[in-house]
PDB file of C-alpha atoms in Angstrom:
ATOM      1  CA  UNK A  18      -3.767  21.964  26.614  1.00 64.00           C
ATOM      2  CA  UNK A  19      -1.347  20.390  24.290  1.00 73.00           C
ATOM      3  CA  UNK A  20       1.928  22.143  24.602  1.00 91.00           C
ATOM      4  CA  UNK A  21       4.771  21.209  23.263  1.00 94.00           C
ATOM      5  CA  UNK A  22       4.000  18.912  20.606  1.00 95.00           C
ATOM      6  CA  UNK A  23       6.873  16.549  18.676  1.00 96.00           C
ATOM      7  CA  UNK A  24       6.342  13.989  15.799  1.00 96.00           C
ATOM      8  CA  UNK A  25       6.961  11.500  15.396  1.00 96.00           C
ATOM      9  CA  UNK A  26       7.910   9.960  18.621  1.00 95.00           C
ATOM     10  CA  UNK A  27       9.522   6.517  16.991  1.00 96.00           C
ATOM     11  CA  UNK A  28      11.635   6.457  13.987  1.00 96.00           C
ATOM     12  CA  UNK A  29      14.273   4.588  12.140  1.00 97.00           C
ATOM     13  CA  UNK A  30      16.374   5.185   9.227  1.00 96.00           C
ATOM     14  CA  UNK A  31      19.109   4.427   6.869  1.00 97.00           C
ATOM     15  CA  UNK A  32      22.303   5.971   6.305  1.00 97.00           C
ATOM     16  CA  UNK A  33      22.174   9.065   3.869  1.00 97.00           C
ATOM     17  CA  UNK A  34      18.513   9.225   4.519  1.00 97.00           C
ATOM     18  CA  UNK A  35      16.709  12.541   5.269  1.00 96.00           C
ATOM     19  CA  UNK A  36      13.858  13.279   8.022  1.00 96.00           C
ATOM     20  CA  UNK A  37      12.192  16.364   9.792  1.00 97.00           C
ATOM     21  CA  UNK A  38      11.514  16.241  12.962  1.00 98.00           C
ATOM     22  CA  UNK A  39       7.986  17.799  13.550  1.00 98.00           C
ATOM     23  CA  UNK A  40       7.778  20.441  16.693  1.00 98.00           C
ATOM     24  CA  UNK A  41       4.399  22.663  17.619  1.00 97.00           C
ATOM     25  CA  UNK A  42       3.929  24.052  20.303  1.00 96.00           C
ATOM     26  CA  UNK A  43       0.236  26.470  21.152  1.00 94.00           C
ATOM     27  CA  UNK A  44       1.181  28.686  23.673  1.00 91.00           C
ATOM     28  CA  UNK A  45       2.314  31.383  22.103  1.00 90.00           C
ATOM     29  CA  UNK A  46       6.208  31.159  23.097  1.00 90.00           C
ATOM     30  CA  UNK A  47       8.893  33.093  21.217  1.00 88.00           C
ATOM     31  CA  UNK A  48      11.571  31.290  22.441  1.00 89.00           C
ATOM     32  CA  UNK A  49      11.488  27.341  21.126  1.00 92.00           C
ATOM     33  CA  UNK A  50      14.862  24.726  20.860  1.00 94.00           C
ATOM     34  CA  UNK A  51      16.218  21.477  19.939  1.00 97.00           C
ATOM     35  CA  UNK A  52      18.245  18.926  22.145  1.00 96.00           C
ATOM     36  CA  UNK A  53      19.241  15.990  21.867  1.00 97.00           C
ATOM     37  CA  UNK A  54      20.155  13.545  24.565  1.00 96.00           C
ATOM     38  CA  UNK A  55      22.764  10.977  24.999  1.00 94.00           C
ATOM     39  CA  UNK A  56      24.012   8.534  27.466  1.00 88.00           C
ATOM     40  CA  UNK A  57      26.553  10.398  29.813  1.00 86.00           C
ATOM     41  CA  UNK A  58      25.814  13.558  27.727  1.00 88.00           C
ATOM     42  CA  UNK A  59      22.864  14.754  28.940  1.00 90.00           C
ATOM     43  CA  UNK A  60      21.098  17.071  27.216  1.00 93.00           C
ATOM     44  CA  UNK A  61      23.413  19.307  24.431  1.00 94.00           C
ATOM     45  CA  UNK A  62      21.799  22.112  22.293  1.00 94.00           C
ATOM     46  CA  UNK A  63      21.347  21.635  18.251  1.00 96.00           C
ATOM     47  CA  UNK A  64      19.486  24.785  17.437  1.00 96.00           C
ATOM     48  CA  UNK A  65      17.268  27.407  18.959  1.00 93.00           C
ATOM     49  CA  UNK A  66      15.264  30.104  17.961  1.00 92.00           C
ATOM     50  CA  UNK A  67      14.442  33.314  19.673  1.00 87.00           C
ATOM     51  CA  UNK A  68      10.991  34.853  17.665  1.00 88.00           C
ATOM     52  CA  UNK A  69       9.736  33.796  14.041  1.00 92.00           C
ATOM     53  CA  UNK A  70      12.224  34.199  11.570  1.00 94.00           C
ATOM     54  CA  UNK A  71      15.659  33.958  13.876  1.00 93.00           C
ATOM     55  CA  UNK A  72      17.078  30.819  14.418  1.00 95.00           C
ATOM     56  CA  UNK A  73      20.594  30.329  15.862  1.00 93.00           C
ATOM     57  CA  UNK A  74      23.300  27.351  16.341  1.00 94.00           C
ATOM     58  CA  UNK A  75      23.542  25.713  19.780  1.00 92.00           C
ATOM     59  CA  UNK A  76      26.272  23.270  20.744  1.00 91.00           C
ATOM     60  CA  UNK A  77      26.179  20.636  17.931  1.00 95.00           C
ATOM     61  CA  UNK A  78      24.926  22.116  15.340  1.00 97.00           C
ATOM     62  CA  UNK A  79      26.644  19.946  12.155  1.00 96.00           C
ATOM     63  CA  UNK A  80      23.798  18.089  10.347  1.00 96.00           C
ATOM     64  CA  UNK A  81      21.216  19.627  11.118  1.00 97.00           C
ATOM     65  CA  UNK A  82      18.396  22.297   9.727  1.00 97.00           C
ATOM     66  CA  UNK A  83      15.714  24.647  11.484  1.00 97.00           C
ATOM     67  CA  UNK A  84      13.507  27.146  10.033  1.00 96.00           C
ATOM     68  CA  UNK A  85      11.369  28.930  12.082  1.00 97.00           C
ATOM     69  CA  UNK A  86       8.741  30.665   9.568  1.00 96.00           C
ATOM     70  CA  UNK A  87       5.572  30.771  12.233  1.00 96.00           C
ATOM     71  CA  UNK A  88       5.681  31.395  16.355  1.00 94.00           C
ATOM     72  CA  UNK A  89       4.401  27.926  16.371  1.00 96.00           C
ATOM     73  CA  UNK A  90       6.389  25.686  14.517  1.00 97.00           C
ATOM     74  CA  UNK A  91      10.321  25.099  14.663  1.00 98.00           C
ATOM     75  CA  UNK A  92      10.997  21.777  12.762  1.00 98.00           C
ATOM     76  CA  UNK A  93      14.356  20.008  12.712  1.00 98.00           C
ATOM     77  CA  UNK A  94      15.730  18.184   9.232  1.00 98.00           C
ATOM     78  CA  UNK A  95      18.519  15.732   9.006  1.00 96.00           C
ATOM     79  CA  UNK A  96      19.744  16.381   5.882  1.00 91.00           C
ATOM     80  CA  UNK A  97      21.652  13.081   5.411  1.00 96.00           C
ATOM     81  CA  UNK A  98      21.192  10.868   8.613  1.00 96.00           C
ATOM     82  CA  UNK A  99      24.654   9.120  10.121  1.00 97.00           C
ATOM     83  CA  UNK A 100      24.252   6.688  12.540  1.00 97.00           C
ATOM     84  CA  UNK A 101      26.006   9.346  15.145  1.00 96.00           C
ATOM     85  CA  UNK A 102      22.806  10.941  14.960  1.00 97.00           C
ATOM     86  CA  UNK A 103      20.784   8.262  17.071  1.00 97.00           C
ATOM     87  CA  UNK A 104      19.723   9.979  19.872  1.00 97.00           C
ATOM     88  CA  UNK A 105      16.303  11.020  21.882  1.00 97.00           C
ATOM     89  CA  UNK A 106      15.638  15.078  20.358  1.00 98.00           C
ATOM     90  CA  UNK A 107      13.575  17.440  22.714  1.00 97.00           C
ATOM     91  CA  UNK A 108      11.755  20.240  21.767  1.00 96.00           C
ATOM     92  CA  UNK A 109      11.261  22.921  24.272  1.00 94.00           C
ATOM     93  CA  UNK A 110       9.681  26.013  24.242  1.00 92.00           C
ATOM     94  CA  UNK A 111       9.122  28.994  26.840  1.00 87.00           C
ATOM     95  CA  UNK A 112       8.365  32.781  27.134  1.00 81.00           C
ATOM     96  CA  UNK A 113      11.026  35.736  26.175  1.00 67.00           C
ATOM     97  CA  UNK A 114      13.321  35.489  23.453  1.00 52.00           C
ATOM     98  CA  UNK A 115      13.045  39.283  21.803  1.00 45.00           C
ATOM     99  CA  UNK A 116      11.668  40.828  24.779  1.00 45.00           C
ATOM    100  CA  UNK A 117      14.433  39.425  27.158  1.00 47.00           C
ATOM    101  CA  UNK A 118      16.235  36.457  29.165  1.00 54.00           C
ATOM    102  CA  UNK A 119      15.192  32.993  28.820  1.00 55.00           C
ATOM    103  CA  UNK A 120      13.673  33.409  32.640  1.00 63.00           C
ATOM    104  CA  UNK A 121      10.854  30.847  32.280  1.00 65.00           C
ATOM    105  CA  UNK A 122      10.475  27.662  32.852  1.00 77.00           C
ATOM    106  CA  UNK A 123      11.288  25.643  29.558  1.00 85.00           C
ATOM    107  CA  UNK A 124       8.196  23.282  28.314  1.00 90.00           C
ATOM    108  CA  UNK A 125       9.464  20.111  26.986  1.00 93.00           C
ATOM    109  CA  UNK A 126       7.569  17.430  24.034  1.00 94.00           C
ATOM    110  CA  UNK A 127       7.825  14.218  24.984  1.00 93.00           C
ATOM    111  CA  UNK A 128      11.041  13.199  23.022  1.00 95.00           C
ATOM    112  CA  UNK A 129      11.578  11.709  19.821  1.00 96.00           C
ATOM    113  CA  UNK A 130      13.989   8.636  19.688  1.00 96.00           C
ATOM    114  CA  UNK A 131      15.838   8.103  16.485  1.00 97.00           C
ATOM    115  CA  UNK A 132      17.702   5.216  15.135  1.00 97.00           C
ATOM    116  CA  UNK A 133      20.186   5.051  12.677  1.00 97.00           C
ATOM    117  CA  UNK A 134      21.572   2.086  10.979  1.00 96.00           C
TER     118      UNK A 134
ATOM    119  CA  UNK B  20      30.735  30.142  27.050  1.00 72.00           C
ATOM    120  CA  UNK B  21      29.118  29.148  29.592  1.00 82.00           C
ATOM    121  CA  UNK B  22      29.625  25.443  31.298  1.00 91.00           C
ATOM    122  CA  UNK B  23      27.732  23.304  33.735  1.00 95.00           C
ATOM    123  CA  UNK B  24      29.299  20.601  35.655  1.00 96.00           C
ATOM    124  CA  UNK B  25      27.752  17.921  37.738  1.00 96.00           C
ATOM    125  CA  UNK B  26      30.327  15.810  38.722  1.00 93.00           C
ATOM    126  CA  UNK B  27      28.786  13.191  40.875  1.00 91.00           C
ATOM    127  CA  UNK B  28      26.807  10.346  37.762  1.00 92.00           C
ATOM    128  CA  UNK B  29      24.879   8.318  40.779  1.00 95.00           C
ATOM    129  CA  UNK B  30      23.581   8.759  44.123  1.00 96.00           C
ATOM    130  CA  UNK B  31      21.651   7.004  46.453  1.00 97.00           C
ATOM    131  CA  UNK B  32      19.210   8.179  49.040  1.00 97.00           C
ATOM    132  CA  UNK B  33      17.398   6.049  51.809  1.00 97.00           C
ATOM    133  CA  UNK B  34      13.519   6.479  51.505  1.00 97.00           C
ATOM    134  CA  UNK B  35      12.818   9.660  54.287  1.00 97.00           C
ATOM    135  CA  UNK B  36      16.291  10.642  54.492  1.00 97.00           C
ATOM    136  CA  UNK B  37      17.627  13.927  52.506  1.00 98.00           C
ATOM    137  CA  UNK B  38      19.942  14.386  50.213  1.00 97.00           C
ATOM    138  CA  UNK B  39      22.250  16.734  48.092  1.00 98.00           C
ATOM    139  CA  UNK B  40      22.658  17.044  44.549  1.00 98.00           C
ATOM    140  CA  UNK B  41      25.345  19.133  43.642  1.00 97.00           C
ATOM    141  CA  UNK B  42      25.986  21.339  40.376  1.00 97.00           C
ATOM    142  CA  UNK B  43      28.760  24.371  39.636  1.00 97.00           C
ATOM    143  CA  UNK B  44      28.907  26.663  36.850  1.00 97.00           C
ATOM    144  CA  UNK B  45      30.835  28.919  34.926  1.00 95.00           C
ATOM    145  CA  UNK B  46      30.039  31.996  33.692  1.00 93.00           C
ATOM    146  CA  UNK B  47      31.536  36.181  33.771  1.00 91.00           C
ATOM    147  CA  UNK B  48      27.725  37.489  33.358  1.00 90.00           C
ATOM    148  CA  UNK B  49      26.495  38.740  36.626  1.00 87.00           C
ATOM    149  CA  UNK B  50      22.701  38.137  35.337  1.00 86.00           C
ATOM    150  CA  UNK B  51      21.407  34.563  34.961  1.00 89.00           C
ATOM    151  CA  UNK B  52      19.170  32.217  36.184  1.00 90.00           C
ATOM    152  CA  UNK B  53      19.778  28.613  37.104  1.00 93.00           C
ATOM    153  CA  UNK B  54      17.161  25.703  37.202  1.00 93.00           C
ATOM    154  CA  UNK B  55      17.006  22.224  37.988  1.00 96.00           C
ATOM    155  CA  UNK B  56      14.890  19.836  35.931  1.00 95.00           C
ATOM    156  CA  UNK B  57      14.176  16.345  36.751  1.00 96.00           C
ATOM    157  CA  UNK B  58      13.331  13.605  34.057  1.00 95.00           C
ATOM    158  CA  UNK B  59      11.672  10.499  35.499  1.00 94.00           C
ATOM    159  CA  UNK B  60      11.674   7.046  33.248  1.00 90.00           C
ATOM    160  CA  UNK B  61       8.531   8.411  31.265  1.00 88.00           C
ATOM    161  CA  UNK B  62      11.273  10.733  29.612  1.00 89.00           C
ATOM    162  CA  UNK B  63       8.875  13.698  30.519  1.00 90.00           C
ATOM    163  CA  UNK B  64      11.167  16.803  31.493  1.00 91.00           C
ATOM    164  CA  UNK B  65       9.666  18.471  34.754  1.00 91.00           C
ATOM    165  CA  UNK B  66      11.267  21.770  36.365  1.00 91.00           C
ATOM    166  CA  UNK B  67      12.011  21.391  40.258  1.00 94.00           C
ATOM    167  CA  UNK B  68      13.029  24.446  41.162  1.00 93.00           C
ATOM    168  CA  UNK B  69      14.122  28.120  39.521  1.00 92.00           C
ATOM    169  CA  UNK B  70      16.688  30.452  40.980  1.00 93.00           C
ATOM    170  CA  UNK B  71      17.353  34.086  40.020  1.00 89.00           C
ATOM    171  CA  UNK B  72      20.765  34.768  40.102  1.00 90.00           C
ATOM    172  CA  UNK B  73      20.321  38.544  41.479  1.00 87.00           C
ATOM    173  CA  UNK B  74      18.214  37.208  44.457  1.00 86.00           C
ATOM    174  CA  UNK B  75      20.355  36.271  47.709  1.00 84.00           C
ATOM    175  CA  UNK B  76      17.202  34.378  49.224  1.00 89.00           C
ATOM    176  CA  UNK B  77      17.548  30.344  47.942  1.00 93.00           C
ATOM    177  CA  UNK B  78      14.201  29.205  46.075  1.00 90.00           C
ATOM    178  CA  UNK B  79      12.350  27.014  48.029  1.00 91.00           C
ATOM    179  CA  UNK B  80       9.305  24.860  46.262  1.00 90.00           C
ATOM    180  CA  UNK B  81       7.498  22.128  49.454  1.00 94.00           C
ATOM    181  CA  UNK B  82      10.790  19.426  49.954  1.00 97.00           C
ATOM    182  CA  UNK B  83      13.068  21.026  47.195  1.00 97.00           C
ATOM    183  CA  UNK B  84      15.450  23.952  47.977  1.00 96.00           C
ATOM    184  CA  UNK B  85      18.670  25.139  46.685  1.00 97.00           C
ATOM    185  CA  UNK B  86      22.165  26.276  47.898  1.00 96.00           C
ATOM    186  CA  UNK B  87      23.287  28.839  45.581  1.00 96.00           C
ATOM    187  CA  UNK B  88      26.693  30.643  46.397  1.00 95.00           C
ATOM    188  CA  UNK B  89      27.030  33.053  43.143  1.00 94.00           C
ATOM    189  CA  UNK B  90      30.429  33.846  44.416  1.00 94.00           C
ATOM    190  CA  UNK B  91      31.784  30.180  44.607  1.00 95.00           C
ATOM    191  CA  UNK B  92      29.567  29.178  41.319  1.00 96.00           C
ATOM    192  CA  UNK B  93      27.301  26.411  43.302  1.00 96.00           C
ATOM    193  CA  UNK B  94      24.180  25.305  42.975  1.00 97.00           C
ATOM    194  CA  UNK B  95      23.195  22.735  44.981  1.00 97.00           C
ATOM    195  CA  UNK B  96      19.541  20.522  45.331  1.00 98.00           C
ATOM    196  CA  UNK B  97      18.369  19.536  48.720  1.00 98.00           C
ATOM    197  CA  UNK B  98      15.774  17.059  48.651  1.00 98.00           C
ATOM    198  CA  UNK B  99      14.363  16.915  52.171  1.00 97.00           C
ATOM    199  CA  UNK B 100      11.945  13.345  53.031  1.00 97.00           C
ATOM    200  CA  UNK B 101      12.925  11.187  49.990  1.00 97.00           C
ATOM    201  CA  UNK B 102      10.052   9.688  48.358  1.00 97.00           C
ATOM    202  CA  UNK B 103      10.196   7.089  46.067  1.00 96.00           C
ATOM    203  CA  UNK B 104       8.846   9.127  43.543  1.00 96.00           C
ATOM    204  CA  UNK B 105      11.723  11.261  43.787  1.00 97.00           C
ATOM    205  CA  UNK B 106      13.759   8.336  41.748  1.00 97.00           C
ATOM    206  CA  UNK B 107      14.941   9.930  38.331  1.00 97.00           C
ATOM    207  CA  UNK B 108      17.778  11.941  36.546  1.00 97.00           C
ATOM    208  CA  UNK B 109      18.156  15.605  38.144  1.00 98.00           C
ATOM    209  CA  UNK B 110      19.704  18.277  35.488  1.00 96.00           C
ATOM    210  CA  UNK B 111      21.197  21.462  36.867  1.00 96.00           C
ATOM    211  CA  UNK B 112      21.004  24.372  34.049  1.00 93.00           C
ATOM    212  CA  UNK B 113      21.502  27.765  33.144  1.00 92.00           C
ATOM    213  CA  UNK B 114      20.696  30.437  30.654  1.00 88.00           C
ATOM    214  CA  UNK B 115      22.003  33.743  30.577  1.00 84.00           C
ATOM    215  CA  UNK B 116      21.748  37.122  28.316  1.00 79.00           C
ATOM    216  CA  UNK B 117      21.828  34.942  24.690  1.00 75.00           C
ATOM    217  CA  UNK B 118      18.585  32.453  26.122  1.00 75.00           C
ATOM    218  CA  UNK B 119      20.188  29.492  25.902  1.00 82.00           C
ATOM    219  CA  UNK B 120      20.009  26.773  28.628  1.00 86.00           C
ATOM    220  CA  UNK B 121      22.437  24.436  29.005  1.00 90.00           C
ATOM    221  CA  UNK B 122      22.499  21.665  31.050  1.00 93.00           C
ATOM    222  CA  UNK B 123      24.675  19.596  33.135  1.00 94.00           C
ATOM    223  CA  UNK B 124      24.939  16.231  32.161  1.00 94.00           C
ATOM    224  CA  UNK B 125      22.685  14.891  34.755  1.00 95.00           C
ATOM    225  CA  UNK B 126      22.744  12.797  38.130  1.00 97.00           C
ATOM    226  CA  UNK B 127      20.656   9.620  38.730  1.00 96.00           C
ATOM    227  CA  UNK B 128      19.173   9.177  42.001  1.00 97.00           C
ATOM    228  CA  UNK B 129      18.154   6.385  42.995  1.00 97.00           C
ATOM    229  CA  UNK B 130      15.811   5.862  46.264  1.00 97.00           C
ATOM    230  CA  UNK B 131      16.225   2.965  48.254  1.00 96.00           C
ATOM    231  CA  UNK B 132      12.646   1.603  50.406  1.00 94.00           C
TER     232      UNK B 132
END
């Protein structure tokens, strides 16, 4: 089974430079999200989305972009990377969203570090 | 909006021996469920444990169990027999009527041989 699926898992960029971060995951979840962890911070919520076609903000939400067109797919942009923006994203998808609570456990991609100079 | 606090960054834990992890939360919904994940250096989130907020009876999974008091806002990780493997970052979290989970910011736990 692949699961929770993020690309890429390495990447560096430039100031003012966009990106999407890729995020698939195959078992069918309606609920997927983006994190991002920090040092001290642990893990703080960008953007989530409960079903295809609703997305909604988390905690940090400036600078970022989802879209959530398929159940499958929830991809992340950077619309103009800062270097506050290096970090390790998550992905993580589970059951619910429309139907209910959040009351699964929450499958996790293996990260995606990103550096910003 | 909901908040979850671990104070304690570090702890340490003598191979065998068991130890506490301890998390509190805030919240006014009386529905909820709390978790604690653990992220070993591969960076791979597991779950440890799930609790239900509207079950008295503390979740239980082989050497992990909780200590959730829903009146005081705690929920605390036992891990009984320390193993070596055990060594990572522990996150408490929660997620309520809107979905979202949010975490604590994490303990490291170190075992010692």
């Amino acid at each position: 089974n692949a699961g929770v699926t993020q690309t890429p898992k390495f990447q560096v960029l430039k100031t003012g430079q966009s990106m999407t971060l890729q995020c698939a995951q195959d078992m069918n979840h309606e609920y997927m999200s983006w994190y991002r962890q920090d040092p001290g911070m642990g893990l703080r919520l960008i953007h989530y989305s409960v079903g295809a076609g609703i997305t909604d903000q988390g905690e940090v939400p400036n600078g970022y972009n989802v879209s959530r067109s398929t159940t499958e797919d929830f991809p992340l942009r950077l619309l103009s990377a800062a270097p506050s923006q290096t970090s390790v994203y998550f992905c993580a998808s589970s059951y619910s969203g429309l139907a209910g609570q959040n009351t699964g456990e929450l499958f996790f991609g293996e990260g995606s570090r990103l550096t910003v100079l | 909006a909901q908040t979850v606090t671990q104070s304690q960054p570090e702890m340490s834990v003598q191979e065998a021996e068991t130890v506490t992890l301890s998390c509190t939360y805030d919240t006014s919904e009386s529905d909820y469920y709390l978790f604690w994940y653990k992220q070993p250096p591969s960076r791979q989130m597991i779950l440890v444990i799930r609790q239900e907020a509207y079950k008295q009876q503390n979740a239980t999974e082989n050497r992990f169990s909780v200590n959730f008091q829903k009146a005081a806002k705690s929920f605390s990780l036992k891990i009984s027999d320390s193993q070596l493997g055990d060594a990572a970052m522990y996150f408490c979290a929660y997620t309520g009527a809107n979905s979202k989970l949010t975490f604590g910011k994490g303990i490291t736990l170190s075992v010692r041989p």
